[in-house]
Short mmCIF file of C-alpha atoms in Angstrom, two decimals:
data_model
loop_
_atom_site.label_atom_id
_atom_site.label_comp_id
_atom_site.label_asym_id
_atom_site.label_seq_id
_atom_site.Cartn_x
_atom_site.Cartn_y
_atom_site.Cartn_z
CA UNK A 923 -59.41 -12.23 161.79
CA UNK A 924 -58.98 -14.82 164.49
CA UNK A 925 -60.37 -17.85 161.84
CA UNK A 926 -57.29 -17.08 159.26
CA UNK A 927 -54.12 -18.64 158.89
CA UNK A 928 -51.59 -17.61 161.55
CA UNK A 929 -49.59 -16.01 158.58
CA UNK A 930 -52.50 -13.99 156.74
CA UNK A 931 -52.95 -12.70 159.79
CA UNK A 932 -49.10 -11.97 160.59
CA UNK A 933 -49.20 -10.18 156.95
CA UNK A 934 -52.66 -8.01 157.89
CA UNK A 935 -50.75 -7.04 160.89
CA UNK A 936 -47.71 -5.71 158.71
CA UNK A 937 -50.40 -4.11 156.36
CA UNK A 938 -51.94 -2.46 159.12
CA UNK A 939 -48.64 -0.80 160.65
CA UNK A 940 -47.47 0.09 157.69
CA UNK A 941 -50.20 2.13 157.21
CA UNK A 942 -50.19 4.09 160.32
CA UNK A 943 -46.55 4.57 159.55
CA UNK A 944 -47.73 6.36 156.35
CA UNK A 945 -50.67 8.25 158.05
CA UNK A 946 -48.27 9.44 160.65
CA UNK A 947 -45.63 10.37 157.81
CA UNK A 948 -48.09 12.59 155.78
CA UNK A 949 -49.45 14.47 159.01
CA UNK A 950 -46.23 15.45 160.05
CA UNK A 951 -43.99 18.66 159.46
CA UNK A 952 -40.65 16.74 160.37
CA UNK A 953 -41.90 14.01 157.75
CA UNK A 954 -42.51 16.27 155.01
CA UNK A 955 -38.84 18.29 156.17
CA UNK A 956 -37.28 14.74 155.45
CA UNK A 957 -38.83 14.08 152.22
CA UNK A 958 -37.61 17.50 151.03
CA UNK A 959 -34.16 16.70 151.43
CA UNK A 960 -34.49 12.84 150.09
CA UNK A 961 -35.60 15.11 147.03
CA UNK A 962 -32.87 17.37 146.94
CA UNK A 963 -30.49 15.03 147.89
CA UNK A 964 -31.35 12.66 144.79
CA UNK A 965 -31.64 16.18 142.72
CA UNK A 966 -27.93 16.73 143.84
CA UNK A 967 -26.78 13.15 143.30
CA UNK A 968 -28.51 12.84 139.64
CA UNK A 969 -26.22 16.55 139.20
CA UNK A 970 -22.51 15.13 140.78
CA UNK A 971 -23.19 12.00 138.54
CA UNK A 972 -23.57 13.64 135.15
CA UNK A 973 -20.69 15.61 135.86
CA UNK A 974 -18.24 12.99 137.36
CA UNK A 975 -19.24 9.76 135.53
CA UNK A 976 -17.53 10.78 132.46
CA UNK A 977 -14.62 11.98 134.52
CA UNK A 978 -14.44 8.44 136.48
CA UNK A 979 -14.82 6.43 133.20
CA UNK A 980 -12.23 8.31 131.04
CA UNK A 981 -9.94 7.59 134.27
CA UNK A 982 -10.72 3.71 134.38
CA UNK A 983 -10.54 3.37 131.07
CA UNK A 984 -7.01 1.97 129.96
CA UNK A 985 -5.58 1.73 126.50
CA UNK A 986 -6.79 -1.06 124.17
CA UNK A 987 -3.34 -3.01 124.02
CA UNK A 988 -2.83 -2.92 127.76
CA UNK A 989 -3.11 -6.34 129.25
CA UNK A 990 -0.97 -5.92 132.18
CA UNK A 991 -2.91 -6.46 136.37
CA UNK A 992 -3.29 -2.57 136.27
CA UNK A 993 -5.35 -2.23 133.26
CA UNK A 994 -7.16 -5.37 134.13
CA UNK A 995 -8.00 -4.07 137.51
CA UNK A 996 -9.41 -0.75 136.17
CA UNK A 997 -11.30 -2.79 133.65
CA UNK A 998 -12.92 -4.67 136.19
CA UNK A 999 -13.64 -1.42 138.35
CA UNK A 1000 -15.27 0.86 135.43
CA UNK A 1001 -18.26 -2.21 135.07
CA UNK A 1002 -19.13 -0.07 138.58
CA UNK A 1003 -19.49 3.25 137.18
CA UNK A 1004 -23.40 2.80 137.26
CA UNK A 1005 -23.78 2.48 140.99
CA UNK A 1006 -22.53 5.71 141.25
CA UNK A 1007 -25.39 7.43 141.14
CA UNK A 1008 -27.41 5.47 144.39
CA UNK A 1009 -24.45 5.65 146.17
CA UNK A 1010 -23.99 8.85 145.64
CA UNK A 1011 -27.69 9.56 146.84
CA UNK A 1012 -27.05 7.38 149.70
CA UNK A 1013 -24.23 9.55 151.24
CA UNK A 1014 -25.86 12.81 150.62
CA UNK A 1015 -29.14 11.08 152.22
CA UNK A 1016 -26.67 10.19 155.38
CA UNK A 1017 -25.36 13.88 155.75
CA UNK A 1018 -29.25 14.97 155.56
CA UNK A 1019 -29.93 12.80 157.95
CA UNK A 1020 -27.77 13.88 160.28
CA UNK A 1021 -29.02 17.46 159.93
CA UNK A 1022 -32.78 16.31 160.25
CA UNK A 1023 -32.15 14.16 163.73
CA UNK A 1024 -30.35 17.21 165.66
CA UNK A 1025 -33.37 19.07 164.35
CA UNK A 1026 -36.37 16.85 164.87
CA UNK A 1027 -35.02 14.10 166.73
CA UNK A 1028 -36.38 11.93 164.69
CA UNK A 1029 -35.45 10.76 161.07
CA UNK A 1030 -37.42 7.61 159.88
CA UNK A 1031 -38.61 8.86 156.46
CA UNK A 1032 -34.84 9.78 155.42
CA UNK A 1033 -33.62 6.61 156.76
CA UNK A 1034 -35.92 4.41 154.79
CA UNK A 1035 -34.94 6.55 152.03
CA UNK A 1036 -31.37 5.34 152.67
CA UNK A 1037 -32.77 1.82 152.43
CA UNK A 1038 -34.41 2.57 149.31
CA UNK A 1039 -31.27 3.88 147.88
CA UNK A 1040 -29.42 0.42 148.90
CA UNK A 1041 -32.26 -1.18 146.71
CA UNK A 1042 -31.82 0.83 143.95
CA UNK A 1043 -28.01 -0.02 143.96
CA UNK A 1044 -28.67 -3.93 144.71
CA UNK A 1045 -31.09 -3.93 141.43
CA UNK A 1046 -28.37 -1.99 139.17
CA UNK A 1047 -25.92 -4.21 140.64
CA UNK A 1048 -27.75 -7.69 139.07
CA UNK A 1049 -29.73 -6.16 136.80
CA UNK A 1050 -25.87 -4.21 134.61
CA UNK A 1051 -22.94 -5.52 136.19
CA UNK A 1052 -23.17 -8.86 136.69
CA UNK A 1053 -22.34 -10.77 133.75
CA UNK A 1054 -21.84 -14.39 135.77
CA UNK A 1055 -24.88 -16.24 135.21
CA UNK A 1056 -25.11 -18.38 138.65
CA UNK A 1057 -24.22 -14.93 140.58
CA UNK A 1058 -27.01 -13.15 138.08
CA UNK A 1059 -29.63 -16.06 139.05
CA UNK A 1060 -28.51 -15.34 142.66
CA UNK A 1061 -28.71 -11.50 143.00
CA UNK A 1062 -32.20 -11.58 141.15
CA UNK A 1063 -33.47 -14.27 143.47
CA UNK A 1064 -31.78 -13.55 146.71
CA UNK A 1065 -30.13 -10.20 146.88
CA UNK A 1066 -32.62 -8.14 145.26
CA UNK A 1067 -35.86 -9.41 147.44
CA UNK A 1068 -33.85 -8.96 150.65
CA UNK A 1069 -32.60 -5.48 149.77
CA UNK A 1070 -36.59 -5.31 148.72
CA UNK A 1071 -37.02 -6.58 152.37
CA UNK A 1072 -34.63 -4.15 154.10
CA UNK A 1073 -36.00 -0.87 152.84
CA UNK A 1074 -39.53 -1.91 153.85
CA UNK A 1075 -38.18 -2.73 157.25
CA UNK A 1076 -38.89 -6.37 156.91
CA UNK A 1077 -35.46 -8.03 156.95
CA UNK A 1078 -34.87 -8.50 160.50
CA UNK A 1079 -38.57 -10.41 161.16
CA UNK A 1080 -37.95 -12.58 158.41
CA UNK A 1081 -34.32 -13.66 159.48
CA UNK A 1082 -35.76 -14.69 162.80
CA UNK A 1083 -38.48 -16.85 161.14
CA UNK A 1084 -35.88 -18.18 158.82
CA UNK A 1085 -33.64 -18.74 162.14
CA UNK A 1086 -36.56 -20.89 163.79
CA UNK A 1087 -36.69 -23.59 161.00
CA UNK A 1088 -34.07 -25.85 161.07
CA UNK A 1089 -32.57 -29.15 159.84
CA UNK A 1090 -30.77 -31.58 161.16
CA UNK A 1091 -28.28 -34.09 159.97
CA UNK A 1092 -26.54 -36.24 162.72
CA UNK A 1093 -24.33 -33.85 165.03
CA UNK A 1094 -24.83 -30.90 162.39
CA UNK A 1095 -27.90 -28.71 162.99
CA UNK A 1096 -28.50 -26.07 160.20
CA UNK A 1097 -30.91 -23.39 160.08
CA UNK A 1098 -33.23 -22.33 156.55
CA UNK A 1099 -31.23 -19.08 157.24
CA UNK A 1100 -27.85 -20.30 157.81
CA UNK A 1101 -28.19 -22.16 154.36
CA UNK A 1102 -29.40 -19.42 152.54
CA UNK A 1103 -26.72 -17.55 153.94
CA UNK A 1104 -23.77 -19.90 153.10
CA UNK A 1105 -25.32 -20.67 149.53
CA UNK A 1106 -24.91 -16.00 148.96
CA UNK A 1107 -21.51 -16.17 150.72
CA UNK A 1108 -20.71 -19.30 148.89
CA UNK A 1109 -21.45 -17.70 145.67
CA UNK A 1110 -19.55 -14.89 146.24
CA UNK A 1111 -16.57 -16.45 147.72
CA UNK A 1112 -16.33 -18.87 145.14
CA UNK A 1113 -16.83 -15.87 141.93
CA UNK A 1114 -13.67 -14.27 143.88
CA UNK A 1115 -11.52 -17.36 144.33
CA UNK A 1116 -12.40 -17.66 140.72
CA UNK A 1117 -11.83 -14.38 139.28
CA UNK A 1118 -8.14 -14.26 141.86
CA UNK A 1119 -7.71 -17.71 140.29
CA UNK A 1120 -7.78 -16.66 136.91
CA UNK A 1121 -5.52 -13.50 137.52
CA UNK A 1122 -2.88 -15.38 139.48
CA UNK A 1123 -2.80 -18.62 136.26
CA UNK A 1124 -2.42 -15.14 133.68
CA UNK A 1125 0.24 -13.74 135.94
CA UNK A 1126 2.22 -17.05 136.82
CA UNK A 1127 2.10 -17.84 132.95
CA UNK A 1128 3.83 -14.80 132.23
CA UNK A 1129 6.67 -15.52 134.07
CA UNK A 1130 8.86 -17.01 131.42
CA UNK A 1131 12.14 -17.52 133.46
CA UNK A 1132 10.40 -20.08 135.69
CA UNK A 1133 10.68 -23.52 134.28
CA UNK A 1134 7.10 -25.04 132.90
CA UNK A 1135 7.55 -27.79 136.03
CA UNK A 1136 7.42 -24.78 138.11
CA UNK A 1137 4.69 -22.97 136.99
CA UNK A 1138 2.25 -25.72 136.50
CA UNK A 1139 3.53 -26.48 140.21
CA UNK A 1140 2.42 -22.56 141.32
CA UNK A 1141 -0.67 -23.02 139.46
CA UNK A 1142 -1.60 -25.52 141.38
CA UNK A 1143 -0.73 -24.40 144.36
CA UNK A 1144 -2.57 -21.12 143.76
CA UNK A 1145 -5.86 -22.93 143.35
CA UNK A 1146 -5.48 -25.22 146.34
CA UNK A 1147 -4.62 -22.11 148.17
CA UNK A 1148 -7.35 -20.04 146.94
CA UNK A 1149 -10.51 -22.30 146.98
CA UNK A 1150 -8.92 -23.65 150.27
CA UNK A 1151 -9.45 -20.41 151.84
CA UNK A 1152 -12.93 -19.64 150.27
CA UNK A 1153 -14.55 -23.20 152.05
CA UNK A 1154 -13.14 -22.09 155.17
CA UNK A 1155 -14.12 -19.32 155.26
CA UNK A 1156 -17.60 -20.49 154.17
CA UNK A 1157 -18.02 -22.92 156.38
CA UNK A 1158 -17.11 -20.05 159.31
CA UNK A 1159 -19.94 -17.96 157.96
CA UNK A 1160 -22.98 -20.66 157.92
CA UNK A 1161 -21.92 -21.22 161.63
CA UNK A 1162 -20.58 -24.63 160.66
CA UNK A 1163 -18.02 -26.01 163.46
CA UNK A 1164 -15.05 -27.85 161.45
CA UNK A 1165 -14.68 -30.40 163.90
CA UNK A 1166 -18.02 -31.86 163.50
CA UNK A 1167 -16.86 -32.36 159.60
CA UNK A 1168 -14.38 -35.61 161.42
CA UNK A 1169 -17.10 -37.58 160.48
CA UNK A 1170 -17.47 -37.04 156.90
CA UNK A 1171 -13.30 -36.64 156.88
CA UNK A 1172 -13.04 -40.19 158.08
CA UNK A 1173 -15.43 -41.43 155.53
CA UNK A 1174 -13.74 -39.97 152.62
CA UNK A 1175 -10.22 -41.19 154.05
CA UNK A 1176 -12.17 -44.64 154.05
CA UNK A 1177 -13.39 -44.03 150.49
CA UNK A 1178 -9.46 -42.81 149.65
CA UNK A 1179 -8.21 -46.24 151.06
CA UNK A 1180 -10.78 -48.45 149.58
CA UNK A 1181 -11.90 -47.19 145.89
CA UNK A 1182 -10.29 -43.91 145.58
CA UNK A 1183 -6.68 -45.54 145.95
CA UNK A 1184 -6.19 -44.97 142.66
CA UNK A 1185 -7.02 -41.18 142.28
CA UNK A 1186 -4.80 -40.49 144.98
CA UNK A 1187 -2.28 -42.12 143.31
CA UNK A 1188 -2.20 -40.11 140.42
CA UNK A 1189 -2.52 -36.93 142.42
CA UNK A 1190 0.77 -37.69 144.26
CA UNK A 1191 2.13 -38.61 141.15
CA UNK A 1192 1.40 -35.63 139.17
CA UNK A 1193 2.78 -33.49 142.41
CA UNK A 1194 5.93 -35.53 141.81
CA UNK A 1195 5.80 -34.68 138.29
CA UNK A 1196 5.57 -30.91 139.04
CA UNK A 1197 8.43 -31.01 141.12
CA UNK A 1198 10.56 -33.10 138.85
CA UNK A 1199 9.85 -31.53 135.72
CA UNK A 1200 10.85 -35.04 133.98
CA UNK A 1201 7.87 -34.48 132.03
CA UNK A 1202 5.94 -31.03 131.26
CA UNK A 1203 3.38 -29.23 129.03
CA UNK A 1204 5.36 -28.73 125.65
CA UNK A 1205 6.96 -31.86 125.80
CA UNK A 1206 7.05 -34.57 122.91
CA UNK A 1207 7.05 -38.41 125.18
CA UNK A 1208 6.25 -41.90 123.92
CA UNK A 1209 5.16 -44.16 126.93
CA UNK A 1210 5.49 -48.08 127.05
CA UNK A 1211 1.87 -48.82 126.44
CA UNK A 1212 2.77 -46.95 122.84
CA UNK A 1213 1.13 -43.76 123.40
CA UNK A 1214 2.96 -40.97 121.81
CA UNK A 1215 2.31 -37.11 121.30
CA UNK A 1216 2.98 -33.82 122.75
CA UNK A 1217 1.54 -32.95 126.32
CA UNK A 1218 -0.96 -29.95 126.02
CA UNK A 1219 -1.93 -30.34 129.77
CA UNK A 1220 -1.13 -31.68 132.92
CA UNK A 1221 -3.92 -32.10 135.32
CA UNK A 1222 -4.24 -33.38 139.20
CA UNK A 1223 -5.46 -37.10 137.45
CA UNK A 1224 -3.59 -37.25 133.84
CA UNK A 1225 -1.64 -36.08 131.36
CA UNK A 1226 -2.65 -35.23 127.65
CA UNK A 1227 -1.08 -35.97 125.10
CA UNK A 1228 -2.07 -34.53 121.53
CA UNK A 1229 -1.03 -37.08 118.67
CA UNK A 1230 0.76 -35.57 115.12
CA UNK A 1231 -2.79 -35.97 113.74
CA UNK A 1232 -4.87 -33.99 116.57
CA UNK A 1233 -6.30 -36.92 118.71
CA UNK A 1234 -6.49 -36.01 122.39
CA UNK A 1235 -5.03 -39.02 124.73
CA UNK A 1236 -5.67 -39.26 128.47
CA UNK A 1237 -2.43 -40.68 130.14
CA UNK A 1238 -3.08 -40.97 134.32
CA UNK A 1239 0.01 -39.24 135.94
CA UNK A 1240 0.59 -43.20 137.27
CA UNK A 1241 1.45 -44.13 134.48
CA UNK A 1242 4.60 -41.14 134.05
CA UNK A 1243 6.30 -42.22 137.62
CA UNK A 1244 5.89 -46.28 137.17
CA UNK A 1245 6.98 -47.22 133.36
CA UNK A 1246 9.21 -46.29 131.14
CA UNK A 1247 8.89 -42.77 129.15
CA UNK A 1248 10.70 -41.73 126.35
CA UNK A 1249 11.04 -37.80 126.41
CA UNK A 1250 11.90 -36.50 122.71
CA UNK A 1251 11.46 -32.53 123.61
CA UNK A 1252 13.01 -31.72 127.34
CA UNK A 1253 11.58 -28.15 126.27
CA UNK A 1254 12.86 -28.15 123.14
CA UNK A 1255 15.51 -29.58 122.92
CA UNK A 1256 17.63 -31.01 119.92
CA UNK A 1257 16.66 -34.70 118.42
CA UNK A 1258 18.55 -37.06 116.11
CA UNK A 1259 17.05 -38.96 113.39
CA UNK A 1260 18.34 -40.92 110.53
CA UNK A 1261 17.54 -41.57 106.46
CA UNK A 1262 18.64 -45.08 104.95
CA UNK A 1263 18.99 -45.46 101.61
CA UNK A 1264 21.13 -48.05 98.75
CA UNK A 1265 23.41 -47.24 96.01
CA UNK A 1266 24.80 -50.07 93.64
CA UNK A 1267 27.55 -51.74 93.79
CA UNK A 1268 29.38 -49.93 90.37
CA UNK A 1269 29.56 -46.97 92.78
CA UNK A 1270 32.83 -45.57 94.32
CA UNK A 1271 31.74 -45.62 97.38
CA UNK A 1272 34.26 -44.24 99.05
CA UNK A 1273 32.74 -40.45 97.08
CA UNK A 1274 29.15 -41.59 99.04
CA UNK A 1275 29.51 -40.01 102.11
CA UNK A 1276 30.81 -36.44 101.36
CA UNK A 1277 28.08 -35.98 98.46
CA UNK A 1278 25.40 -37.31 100.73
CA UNK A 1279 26.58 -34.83 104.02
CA UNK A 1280 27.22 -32.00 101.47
CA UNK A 1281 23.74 -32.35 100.52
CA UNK A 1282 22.01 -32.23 103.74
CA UNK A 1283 23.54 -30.06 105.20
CA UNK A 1284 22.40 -27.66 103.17
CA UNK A 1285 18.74 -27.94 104.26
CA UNK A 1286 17.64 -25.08 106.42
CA UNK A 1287 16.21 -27.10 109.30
CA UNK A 1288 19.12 -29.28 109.60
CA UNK A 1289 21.27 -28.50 113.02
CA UNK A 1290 25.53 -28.08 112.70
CA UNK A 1291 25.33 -28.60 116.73
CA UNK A 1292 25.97 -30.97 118.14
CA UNK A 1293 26.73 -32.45 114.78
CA UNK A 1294 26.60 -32.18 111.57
CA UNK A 1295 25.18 -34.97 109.28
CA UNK A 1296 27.19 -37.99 109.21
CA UNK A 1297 26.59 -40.66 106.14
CA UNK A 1298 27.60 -43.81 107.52
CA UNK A 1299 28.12 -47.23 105.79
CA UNK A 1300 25.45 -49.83 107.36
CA UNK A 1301 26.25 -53.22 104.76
CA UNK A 1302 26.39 -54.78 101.71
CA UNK A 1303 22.82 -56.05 101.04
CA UNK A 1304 21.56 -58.51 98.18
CA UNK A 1305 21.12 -55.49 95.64
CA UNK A 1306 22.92 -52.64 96.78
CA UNK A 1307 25.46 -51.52 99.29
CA UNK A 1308 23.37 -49.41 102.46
CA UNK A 1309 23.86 -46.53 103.78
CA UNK A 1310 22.33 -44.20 106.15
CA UNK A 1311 22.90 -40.88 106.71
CA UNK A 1312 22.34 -39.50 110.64
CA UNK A 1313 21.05 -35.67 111.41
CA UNK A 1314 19.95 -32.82 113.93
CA UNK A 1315 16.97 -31.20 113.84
CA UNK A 1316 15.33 -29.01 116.85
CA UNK A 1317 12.08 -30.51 117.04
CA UNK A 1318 9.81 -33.41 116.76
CA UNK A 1319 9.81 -35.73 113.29
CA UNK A 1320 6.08 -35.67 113.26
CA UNK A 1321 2.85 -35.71 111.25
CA UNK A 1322 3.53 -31.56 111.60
CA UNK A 1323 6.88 -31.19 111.01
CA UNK A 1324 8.38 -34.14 108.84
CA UNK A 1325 12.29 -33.97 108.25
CA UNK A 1326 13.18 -37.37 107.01
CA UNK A 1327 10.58 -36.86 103.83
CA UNK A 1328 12.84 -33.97 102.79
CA UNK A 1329 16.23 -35.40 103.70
CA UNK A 1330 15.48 -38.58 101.32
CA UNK A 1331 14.70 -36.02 98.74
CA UNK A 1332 17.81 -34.44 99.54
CA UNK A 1333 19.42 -37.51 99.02
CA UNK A 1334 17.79 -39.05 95.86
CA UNK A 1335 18.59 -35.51 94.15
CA UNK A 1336 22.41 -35.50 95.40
CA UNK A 1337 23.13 -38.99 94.07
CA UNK A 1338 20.95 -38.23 90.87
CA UNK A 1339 23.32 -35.26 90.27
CA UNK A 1340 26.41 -37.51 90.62
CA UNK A 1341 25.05 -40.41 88.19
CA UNK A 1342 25.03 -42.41 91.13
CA UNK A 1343 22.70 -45.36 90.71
CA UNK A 1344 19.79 -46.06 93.33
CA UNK A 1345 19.60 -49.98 92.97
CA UNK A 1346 16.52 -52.35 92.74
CA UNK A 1347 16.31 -56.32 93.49
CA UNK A 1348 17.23 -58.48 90.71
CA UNK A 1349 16.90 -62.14 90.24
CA UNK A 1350 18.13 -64.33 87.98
CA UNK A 1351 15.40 -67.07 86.79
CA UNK A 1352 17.18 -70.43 85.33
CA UNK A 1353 14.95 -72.84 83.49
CA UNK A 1354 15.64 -76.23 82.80
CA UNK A 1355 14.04 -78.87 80.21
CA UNK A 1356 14.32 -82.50 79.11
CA UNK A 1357 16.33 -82.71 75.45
CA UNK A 1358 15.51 -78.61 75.23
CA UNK A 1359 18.62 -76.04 75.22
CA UNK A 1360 19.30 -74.06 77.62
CA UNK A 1361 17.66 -70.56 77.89
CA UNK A 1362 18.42 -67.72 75.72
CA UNK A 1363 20.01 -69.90 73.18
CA UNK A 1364 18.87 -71.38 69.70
CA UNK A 1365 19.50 -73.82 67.25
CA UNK A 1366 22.38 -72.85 64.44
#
């Protein structure tokens, strides 16, 4: 024994007192009293939860077309219908344990059977509920062996060992179990903040009487406020003091100042934007570079913009508060567009404009407010006299939704029906010859 490794013979110790433990266990009549009841107690639990479970899940269980928080939340509580049966052997274990102590004083067969019950619940926990795969990686690697390690008794010996090795980085000192401690905290914090994220965006969105500014604004600040909370109170649990982060704070306001001007730039700006609501999500804008389409998303670093033929364009939030942007939509609001076209010069004109306004009007998409069409006279050009004829619409003349198309079809039908004659260039082609006559005429 005294030529092996320090831990083989740490571990032959363990082996050793654990079976003693056991010897002692099967020799005595208090022992065998408490393995009774962890026996009837499981009995009892395996009982309640065959009886209850379908109670509890018929309870939890909302209808199919509910989507509101309440249904959501008793979704998300019926995935925990299978721990009910080690927690139910748990508490009955606890009452028996009580008994067993006032009658034996002592009880450490039914409280490692407590323990064991813990691991049983820890295993169904990863091994049925857990559907996140980083939190599934986690429980099976982390959770489950130190549930394995607190029913055997174990846990506290190992956290000291853990405790003793340590690693340092400048002013920060961090122990192997302070890590491991902040990475399962961290894990869990950060599956909350996003789960409470998620529920806050669905609940936010619903609220139709805020303005889109607004709620993109509360989004925001909902995440900030959330995942601002979780590293805080991460870095509280690994034992980290904040101050000694005013290194790595004035660093990253270095980095801000030097290369990351530009990111904070268009962070500020898209705040700005938020609270604005010049621009927002739904909205059809053409910038002064030329890009042009509807924003789909507004982001802490850009914009994007979805063209009429579904390209995706990244705009930086800059770009919104320091040029010129033309904003078609304003959340939906009315647009004016305009169709030219030519008639001849044998036409009354004066009879133009009411056919032409007659006939758009009558298209469906075409608004009466805040005008009607209007069929102006533009000039007289070298074949025809122009016209144009000016309309509403509520929307976007895009590669989606083209109006002008079907007002010019409007339009060559109307002056079709009124034997009104749609011109085309003519020229007139004079050709000259020694001696010859002129053109188009012959010798009589």
């Amino acid at each position: 024994m005294e030529n092996q490794p320090e831990i083989v013979q740490q571990a032959l110790a363990l082996a050793q007192q654990a079976q003693d433990i056991a010897l002692g266990w099967l020799t005595s009549p208090a022992a065998w009293s408490q393995f009774a009841l962890l026996a009837v107690a499981f009995v009892l639990a395996v009982v309640l939860t065959r009886r209850f479970s379908p109670v509890i899940t018929r309870l939890l269980t909302p209808p199919e077309e509910q989507t509101h928080i309440l249904a959501r939340t008793r979704r998300f509580l019926l995935q925990f219908v299978p721990l009910l049966l080690p927690l139910l052997a748990y508490a009955l274990t606890g009452i028996g344990e009580s008994v067993v102590r006032s009658i034996f004083d002592s009880g450490a067969v039914i409280a490692f059977g407590k323990r064991l019950f813990l691991f049983l619940a820890a295993r169904i926990l990863v091994r049925d509920i857990v559907q996140d795969g980083f939190l599934k990686l986690l429980g099976r690697y982390v959770l489950v062996p130190m549930a394995a390690l607190y029913a055997l008794g174990l846990l506290d010996p190992a956290m000291a060992y853990l405790n003793t090795l340590q690693v340092t980085l400048g002013n920060i000192t961090i122990s192997l179990m302070a890590l491991l401690r902040g990475v399962v905290a961290g894990g869990v914090l950060f599956w909350l903040g996003r789960w409470s994220n998620d529920q806050s965006a669905t609940f936010i969105k619903s609220q139709e009487d805020m303005r889109p500014a607004t709620r993109e604004l509360a989004l925001k600040t909902a995440e900030i406020a959330i995942f601002g909370a979780a590293f805080l109170l991460l870095m509280n649990i690994m034992g980290i003091n904040l101050s000694a982060l005013a290194v790595l704070g004035g660093a990253i306001g270095v980095g801000v100042g030097l290369g990351l001007q530009q990111i904070a730039s268009n962070f500020v700006s898209g705040i700005i934007l938020l609270l604005e609501g010049q621009a927002t999500v739904g909205d059809y804008v053409e910038l002064d570079g030329g890009e042009a389409g509807t924003i789909v998303k507004m982001t802490a670093r850009a914009a994007i913009l979805e063209t009429w033929d579904g390209k995706w364009i990244v705009v930086p939030n800059e770009d919104f508060i320091t040029t010129r942007v033309v904003n078609y939509s304003d959340s939906g609001s009315a647009n004016r567009y305009e169709a030219p076209f030519s008639v001849s010069y044998d036409t009354d004109i004066n009879k133009v404009p009411a056919i032409i306004e007659e006939a758009v009007a009558a298209l469906p998409f075409v608004l009466s407010d805040p005008d009607g069409p209007d069929c102006e006279l533009r000039g007289f050009g070298d074949s025809g006299v122009d016209f144009a004829v000016e309309f509403w619409v509520n929307g976007i003349d895009d590669g989606k939704n083209k109006f002008t198309p079907k007002v010019m079809f409007a339009v060559w039908n109307a002056l079709k029906a009124h034997d009104i004659e749609i011109p085309y260039p003519h020229r007139v082609v004079e050709i000259r010859g020694s001696g010859g006559l002129p053109f188009g005429q012959s010798e009589g």
